[in-house]
PDB file of C-alpha atoms in Angstrom:
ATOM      1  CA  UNK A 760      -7.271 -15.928   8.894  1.00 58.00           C
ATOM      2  CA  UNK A 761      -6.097 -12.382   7.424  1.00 71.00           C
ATOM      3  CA  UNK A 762      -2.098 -12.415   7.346  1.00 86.00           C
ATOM      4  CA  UNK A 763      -2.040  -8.920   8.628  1.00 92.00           C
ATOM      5  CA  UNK A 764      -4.415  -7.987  11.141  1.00 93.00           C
ATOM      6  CA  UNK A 765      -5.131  -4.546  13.461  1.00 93.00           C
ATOM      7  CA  UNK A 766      -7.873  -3.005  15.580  1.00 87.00           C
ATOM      8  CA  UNK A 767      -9.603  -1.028  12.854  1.00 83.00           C
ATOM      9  CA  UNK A 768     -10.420   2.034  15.865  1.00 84.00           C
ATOM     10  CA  UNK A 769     -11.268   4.727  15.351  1.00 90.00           C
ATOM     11  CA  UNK A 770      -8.918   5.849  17.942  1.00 94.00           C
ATOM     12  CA  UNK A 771     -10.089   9.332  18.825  1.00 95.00           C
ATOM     13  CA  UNK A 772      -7.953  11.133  21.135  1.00 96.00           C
ATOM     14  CA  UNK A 773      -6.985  14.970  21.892  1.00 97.00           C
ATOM     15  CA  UNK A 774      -4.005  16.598  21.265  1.00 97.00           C
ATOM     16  CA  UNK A 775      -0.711  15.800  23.092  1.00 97.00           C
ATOM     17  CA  UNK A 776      -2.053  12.297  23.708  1.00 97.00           C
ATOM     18  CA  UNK A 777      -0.159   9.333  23.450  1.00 97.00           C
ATOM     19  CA  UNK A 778      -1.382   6.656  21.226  1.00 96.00           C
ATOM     20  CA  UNK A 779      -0.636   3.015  20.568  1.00 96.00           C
ATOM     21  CA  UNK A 780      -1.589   0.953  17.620  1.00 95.00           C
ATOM     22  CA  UNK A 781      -0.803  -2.948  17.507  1.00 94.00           C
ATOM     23  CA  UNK A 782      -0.637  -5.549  14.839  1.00 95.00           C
ATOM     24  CA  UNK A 783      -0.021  -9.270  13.932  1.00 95.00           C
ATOM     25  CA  UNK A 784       1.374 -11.373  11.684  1.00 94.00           C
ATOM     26  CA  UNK A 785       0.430 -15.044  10.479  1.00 92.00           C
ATOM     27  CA  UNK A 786       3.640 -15.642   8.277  1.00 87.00           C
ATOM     28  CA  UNK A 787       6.081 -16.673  10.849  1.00 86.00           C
ATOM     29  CA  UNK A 788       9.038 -16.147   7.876  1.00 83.00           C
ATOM     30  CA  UNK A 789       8.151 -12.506   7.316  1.00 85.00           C
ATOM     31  CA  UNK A 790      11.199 -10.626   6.695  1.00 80.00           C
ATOM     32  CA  UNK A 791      10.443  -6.976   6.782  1.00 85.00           C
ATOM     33  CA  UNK A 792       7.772  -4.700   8.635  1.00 90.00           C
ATOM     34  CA  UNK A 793       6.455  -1.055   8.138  1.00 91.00           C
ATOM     35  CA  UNK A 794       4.062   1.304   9.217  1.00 95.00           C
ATOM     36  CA  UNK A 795       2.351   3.280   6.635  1.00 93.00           C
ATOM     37  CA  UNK A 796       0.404   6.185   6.700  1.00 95.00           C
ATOM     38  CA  UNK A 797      -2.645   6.505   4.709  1.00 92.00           C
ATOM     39  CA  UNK A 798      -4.711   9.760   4.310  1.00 92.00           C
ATOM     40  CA  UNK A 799      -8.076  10.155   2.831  1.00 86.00           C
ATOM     41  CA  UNK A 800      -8.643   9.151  -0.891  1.00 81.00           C
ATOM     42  CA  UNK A 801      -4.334   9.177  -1.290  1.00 87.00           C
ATOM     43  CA  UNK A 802      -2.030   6.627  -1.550  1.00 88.00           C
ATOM     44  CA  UNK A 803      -0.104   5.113   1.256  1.00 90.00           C
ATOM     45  CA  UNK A 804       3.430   6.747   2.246  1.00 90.00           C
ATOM     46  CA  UNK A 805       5.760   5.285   4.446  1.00 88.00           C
ATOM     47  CA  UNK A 806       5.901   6.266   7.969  1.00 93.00           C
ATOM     48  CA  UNK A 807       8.834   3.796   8.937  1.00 91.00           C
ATOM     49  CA  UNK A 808      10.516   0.797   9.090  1.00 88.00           C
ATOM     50  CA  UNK A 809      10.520  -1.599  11.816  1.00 90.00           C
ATOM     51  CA  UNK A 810      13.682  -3.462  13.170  1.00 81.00           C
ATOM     52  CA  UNK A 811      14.062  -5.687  15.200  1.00 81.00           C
ATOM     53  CA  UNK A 812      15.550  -3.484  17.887  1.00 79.00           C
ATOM     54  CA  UNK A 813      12.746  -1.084  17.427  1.00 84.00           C
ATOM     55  CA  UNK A 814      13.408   2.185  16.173  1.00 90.00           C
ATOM     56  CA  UNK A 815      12.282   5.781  16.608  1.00 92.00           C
ATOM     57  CA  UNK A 816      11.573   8.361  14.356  1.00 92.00           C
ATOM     58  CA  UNK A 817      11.002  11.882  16.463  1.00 95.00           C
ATOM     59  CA  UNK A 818       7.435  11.151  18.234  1.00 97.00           C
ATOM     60  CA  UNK A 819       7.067   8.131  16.307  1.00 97.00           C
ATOM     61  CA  UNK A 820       8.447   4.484  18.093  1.00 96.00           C
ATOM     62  CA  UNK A 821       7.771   1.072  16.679  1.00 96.00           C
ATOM     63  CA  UNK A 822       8.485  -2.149  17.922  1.00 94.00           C
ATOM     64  CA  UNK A 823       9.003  -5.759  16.910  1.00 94.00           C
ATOM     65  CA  UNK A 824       8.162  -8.670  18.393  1.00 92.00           C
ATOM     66  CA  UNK A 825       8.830 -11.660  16.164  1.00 91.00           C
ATOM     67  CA  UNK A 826       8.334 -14.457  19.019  1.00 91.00           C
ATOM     68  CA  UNK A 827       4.895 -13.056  18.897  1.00 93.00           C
ATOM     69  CA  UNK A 828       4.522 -11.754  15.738  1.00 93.00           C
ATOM     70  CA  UNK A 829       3.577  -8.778  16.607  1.00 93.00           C
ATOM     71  CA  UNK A 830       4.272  -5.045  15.616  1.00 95.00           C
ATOM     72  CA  UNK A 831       3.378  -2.008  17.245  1.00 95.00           C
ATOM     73  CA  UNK A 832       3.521   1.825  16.578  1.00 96.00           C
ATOM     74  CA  UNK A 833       3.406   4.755  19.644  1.00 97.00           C
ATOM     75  CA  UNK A 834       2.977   8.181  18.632  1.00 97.00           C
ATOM     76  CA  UNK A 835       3.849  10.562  21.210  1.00 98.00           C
ATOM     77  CA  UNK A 836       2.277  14.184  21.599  1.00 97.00           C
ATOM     78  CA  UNK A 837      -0.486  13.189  19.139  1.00 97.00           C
ATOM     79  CA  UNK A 838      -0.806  16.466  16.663  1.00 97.00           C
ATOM     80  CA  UNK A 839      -4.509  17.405  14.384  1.00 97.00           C
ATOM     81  CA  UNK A 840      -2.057  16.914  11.588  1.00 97.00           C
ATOM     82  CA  UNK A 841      -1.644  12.889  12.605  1.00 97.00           C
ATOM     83  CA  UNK A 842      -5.024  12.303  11.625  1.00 97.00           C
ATOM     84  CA  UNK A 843      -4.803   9.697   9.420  1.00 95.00           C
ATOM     85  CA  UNK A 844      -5.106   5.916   8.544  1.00 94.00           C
ATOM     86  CA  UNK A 845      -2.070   4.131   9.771  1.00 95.00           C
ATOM     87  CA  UNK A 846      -1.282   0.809   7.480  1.00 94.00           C
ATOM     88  CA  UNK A 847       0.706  -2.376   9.464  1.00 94.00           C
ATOM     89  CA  UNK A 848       2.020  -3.969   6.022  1.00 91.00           C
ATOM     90  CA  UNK A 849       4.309  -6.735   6.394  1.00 90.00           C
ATOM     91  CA  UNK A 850       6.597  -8.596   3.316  1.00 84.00           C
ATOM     92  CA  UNK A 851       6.463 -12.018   3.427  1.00 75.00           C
ATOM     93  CA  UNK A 852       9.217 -13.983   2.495  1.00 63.00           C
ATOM     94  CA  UNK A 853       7.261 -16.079   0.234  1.00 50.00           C
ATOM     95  CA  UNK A 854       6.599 -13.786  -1.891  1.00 46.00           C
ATOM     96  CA  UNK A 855       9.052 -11.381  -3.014  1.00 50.00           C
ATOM     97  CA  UNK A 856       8.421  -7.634  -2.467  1.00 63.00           C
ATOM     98  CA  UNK A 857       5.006  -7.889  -2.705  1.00 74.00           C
ATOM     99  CA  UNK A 858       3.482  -6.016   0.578  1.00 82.00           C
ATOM    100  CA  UNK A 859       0.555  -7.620   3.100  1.00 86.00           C
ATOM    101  CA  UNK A 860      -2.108  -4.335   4.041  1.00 88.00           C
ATOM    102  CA  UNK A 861      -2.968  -4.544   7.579  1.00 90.00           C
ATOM    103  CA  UNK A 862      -7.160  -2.485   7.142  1.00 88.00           C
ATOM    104  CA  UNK A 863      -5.616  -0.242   8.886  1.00 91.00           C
ATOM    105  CA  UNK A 864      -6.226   1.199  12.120  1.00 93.00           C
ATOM    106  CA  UNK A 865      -7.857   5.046  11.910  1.00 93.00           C
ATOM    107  CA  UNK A 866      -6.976   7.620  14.364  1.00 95.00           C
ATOM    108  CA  UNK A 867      -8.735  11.236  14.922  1.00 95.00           C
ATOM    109  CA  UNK A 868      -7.129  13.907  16.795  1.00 97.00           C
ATOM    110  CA  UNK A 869      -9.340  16.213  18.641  1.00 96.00           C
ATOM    111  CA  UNK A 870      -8.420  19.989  19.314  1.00 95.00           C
TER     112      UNK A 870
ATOM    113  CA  UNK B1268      11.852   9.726  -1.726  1.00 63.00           C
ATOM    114  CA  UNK B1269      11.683   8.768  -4.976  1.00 69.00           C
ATOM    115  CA  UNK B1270       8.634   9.555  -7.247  1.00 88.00           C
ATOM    116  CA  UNK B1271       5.644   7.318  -9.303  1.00 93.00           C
ATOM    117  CA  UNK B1272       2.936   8.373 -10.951  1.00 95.00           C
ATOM    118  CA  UNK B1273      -0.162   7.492 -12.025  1.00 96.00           C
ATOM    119  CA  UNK B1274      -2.762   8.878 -14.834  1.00 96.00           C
ATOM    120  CA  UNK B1275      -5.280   9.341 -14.840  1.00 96.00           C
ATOM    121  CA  UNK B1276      -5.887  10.336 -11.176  1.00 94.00           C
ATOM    122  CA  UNK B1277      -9.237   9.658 -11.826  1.00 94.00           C
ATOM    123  CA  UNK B1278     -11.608   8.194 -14.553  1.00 96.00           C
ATOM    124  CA  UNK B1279     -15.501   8.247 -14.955  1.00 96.00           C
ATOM    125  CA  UNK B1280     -16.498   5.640 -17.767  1.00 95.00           C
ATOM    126  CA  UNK B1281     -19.859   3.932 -18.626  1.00 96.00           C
ATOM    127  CA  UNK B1282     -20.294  -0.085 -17.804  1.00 96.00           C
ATOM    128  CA  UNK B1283     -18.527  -1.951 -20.985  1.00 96.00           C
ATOM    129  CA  UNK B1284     -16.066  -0.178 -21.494  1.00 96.00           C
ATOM    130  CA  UNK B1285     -11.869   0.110 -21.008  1.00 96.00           C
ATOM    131  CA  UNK B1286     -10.012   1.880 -19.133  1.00 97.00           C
ATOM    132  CA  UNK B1287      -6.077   2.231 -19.082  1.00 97.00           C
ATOM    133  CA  UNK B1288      -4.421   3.168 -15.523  1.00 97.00           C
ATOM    134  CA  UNK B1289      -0.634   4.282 -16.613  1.00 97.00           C
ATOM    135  CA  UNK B1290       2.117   3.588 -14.001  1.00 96.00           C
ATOM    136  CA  UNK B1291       5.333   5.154 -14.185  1.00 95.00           C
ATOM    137  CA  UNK B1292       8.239   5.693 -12.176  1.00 93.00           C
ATOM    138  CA  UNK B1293      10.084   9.389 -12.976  1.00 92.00           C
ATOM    139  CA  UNK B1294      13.696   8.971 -11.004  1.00 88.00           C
ATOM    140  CA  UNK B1295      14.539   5.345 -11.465  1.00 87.00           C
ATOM    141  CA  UNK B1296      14.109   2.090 -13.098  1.00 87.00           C
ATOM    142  CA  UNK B1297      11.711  -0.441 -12.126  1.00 85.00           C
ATOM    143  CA  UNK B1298      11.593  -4.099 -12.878  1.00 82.00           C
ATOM    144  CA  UNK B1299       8.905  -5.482 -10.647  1.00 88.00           C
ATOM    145  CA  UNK B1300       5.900  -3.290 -10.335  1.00 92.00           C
ATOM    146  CA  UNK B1301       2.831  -3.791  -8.307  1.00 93.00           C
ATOM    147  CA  UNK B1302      -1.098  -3.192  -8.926  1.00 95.00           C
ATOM    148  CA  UNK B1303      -3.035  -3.385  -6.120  1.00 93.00           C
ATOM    149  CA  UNK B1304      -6.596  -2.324  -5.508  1.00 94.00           C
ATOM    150  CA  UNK B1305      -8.379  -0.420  -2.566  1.00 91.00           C
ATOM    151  CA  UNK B1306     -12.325  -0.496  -1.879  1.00 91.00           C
ATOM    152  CA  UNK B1307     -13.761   1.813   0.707  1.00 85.00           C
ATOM    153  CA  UNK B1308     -12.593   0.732   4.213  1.00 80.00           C
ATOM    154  CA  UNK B1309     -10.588  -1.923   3.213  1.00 83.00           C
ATOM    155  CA  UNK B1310      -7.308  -3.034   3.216  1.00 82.00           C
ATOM    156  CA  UNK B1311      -4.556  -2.598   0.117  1.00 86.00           C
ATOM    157  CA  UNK B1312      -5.412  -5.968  -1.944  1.00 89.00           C
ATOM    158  CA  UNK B1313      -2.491  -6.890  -4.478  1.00 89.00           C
ATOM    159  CA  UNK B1314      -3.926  -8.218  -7.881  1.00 94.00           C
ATOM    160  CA  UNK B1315      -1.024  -8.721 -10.198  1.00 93.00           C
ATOM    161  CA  UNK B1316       3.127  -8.083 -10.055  1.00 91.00           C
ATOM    162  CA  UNK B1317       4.133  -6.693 -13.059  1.00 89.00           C
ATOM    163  CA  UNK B1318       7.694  -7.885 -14.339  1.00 86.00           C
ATOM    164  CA  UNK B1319       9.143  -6.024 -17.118  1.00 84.00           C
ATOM    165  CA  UNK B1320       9.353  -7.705 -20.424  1.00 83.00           C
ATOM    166  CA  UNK B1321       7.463 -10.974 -19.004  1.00 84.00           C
ATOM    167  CA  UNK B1322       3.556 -11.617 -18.352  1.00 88.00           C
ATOM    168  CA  UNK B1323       1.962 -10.424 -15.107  1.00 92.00           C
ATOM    169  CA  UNK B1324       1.718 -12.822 -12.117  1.00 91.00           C
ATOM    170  CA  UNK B1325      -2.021 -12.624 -11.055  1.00 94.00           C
ATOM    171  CA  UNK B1326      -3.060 -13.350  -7.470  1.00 91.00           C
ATOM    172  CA  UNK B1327      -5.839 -15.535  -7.002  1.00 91.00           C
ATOM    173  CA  UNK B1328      -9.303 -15.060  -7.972  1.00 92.00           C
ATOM    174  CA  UNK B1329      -8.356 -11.672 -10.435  1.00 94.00           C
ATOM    175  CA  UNK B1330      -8.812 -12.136 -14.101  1.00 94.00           C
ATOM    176  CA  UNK B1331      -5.663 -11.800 -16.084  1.00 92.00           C
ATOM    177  CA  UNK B1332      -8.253 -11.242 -19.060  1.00 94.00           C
ATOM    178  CA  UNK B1333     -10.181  -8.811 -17.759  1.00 96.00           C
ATOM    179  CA  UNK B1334      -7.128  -6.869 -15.982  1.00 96.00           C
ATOM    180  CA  UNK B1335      -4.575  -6.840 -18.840  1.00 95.00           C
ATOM    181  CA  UNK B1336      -0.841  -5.476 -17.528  1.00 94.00           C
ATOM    182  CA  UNK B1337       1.782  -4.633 -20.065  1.00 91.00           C
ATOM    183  CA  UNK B1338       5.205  -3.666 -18.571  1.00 89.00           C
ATOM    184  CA  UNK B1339       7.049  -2.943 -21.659  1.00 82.00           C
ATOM    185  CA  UNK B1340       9.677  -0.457 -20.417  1.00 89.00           C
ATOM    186  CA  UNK B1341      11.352  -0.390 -16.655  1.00 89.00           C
ATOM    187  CA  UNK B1342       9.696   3.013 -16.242  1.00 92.00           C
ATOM    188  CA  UNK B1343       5.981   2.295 -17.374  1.00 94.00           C
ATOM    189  CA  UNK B1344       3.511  -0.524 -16.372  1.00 94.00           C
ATOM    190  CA  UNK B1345      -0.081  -0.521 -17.466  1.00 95.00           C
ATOM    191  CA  UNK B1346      -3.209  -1.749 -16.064  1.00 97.00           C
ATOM    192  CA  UNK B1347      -6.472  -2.379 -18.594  1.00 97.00           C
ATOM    193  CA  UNK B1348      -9.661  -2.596 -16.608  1.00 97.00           C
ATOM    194  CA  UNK B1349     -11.485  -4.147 -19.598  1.00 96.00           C
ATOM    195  CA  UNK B1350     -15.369  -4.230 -20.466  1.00 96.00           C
ATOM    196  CA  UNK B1351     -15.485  -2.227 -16.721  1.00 96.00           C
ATOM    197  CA  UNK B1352     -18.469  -2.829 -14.674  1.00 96.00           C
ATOM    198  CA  UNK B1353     -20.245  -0.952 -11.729  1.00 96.00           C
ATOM    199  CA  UNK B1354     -18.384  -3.452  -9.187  1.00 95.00           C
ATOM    200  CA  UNK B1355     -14.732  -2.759 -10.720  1.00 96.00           C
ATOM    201  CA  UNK B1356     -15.261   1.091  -9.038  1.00 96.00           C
ATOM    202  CA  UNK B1357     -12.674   1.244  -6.707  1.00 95.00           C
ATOM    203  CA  UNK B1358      -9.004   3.163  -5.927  1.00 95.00           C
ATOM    204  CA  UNK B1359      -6.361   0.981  -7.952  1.00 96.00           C
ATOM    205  CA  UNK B1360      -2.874   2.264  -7.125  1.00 95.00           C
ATOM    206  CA  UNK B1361       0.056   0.691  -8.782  1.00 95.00           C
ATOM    207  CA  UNK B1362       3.865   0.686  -6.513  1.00 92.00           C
ATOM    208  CA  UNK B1363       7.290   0.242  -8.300  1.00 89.00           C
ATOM    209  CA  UNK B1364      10.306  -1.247  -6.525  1.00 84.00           C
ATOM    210  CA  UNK B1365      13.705   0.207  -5.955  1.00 79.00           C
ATOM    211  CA  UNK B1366      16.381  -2.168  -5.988  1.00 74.00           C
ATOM    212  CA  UNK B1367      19.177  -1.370  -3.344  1.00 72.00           C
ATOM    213  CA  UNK B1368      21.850   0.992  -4.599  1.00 72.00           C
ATOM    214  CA  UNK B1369      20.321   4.061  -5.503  1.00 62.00           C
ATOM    215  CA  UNK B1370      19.544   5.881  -1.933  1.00 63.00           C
ATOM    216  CA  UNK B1371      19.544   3.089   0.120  1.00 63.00           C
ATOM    217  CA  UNK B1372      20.807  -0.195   0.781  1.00 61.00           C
ATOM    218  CA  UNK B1373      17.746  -2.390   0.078  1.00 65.00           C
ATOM    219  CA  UNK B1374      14.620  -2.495  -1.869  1.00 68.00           C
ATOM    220  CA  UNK B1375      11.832   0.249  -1.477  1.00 74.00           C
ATOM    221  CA  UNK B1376       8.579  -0.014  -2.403  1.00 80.00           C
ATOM    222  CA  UNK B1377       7.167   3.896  -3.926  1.00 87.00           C
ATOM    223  CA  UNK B1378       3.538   4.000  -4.378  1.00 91.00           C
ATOM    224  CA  UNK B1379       1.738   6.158  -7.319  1.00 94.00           C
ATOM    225  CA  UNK B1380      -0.933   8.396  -6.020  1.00 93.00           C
ATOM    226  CA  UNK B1381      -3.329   5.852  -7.000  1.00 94.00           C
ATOM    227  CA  UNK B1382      -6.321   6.128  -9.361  1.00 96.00           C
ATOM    228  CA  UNK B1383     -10.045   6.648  -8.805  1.00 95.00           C
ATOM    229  CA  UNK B1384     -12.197   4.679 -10.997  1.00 96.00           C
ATOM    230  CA  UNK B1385     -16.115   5.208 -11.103  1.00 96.00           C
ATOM    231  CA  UNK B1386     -17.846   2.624 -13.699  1.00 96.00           C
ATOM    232  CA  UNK B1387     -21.485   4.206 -13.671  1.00 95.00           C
TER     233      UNK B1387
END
């Protein structure tokens, strides 16, 4: 079983949409969560964290549910410019800093 | 945010032979630095952490011969794709960690703009 799994999409949807992407988790001890954004042929950047408490970021809201293991990331008013691959990546606790890749879950917005 | 890079950003070579993928970060010191290796609609898959001034840790089923890292300095880790081979072509992007301190309270994670690699 993948430790970091998502619905791969693509999520096509049209401008001022609201979108929600979900993810899980195998390692029950995983310490820290983010949400990555990943555009064509360039590296990953960090969207945001994700606490506990879930936190927003503008149009951007992600939640944690560790009795589930499971993360999840709502974008609001979907813009073209959110096109893009959007990463769950999870640290385990095992492992020091090294980061778990979700494939990533691909979302289009449509004009 | 703080800043990596990588070089080349891309590389075409010939089957055989070497190629070295530099990794530095500009704006702060790294001692743990991570390779990690992306084929076309797949996930981020970590091959080695690089520790400065110790060997590489390799995950399983990568070839520490055939993937040599040197981490001699905290800013620079490099990544030898040796005798390369049609099936090494893929986006390798290397990551440095921020310890807490400088900008923020606990380790980041800064990825390089990764590099293409074509073996023909």
């Amino acid at each position: 079983r993948k430790e970091v799994e998502q619905d791969p999409g693509p999520f096509n949807v049209p401008e001022g949409a609201t979108v929600a992407f979900n993810c899980t988790y195998s390692n029950s001890a995983s310490q820290s969560f983010f949400w990555y954004r990943q555009d064509c042929r360039k590296e990953p950047k960090l969207l945001m964290s994700v606490y506990s408490s879930g936190n927003e970021d503008g149009r951007f809201t992600a939640q944690l549910n560790r009795a589930s293991q499971y993360i999840s990331l709502l974008i609001r008013d979907s813009k073209l410019s959110d096109s893009a691959t959007y990463l769950c990546v999870v640290n385990p606790a095992d492992s020091g800093y090294a980061l778990n890749f979700g494939k990533g879950t691909s979302l289009l917005v449509t004009p | 945010g703080a800043v990596v890079s990588q070089h080349p950003s891309w590389v075409i070579c010939k089957s055989g032979t070497s190629v070295k993928i530099e990794c530095r970060s500009l704006d702060f010191q790294a001692t743990t630095m991570f390779w990690y290796r992306q084929f076309p609609k797949q996930s981020l898959m970590l091959m080695a952490t690089s520790n400065e001034g110790s060997k590489a840790t390799y995950e399983q089923g990568v070839e520490k011969d055939k993937f040599l890292i040197n981490h001699a300095s905290l800013t620079l880790s490099t990544l030898t794709v040796t005798s390369a081979h049609p099936e090494d072509s893929s986006f390798y992007i290397c990551s440095a960690d921020r310890p807490p301190g400088t900008g923020s309270s606990y380790n980041e994670q800064f990825f390089g703009p990764g590099t293409r690699l074509t073996v023909l």
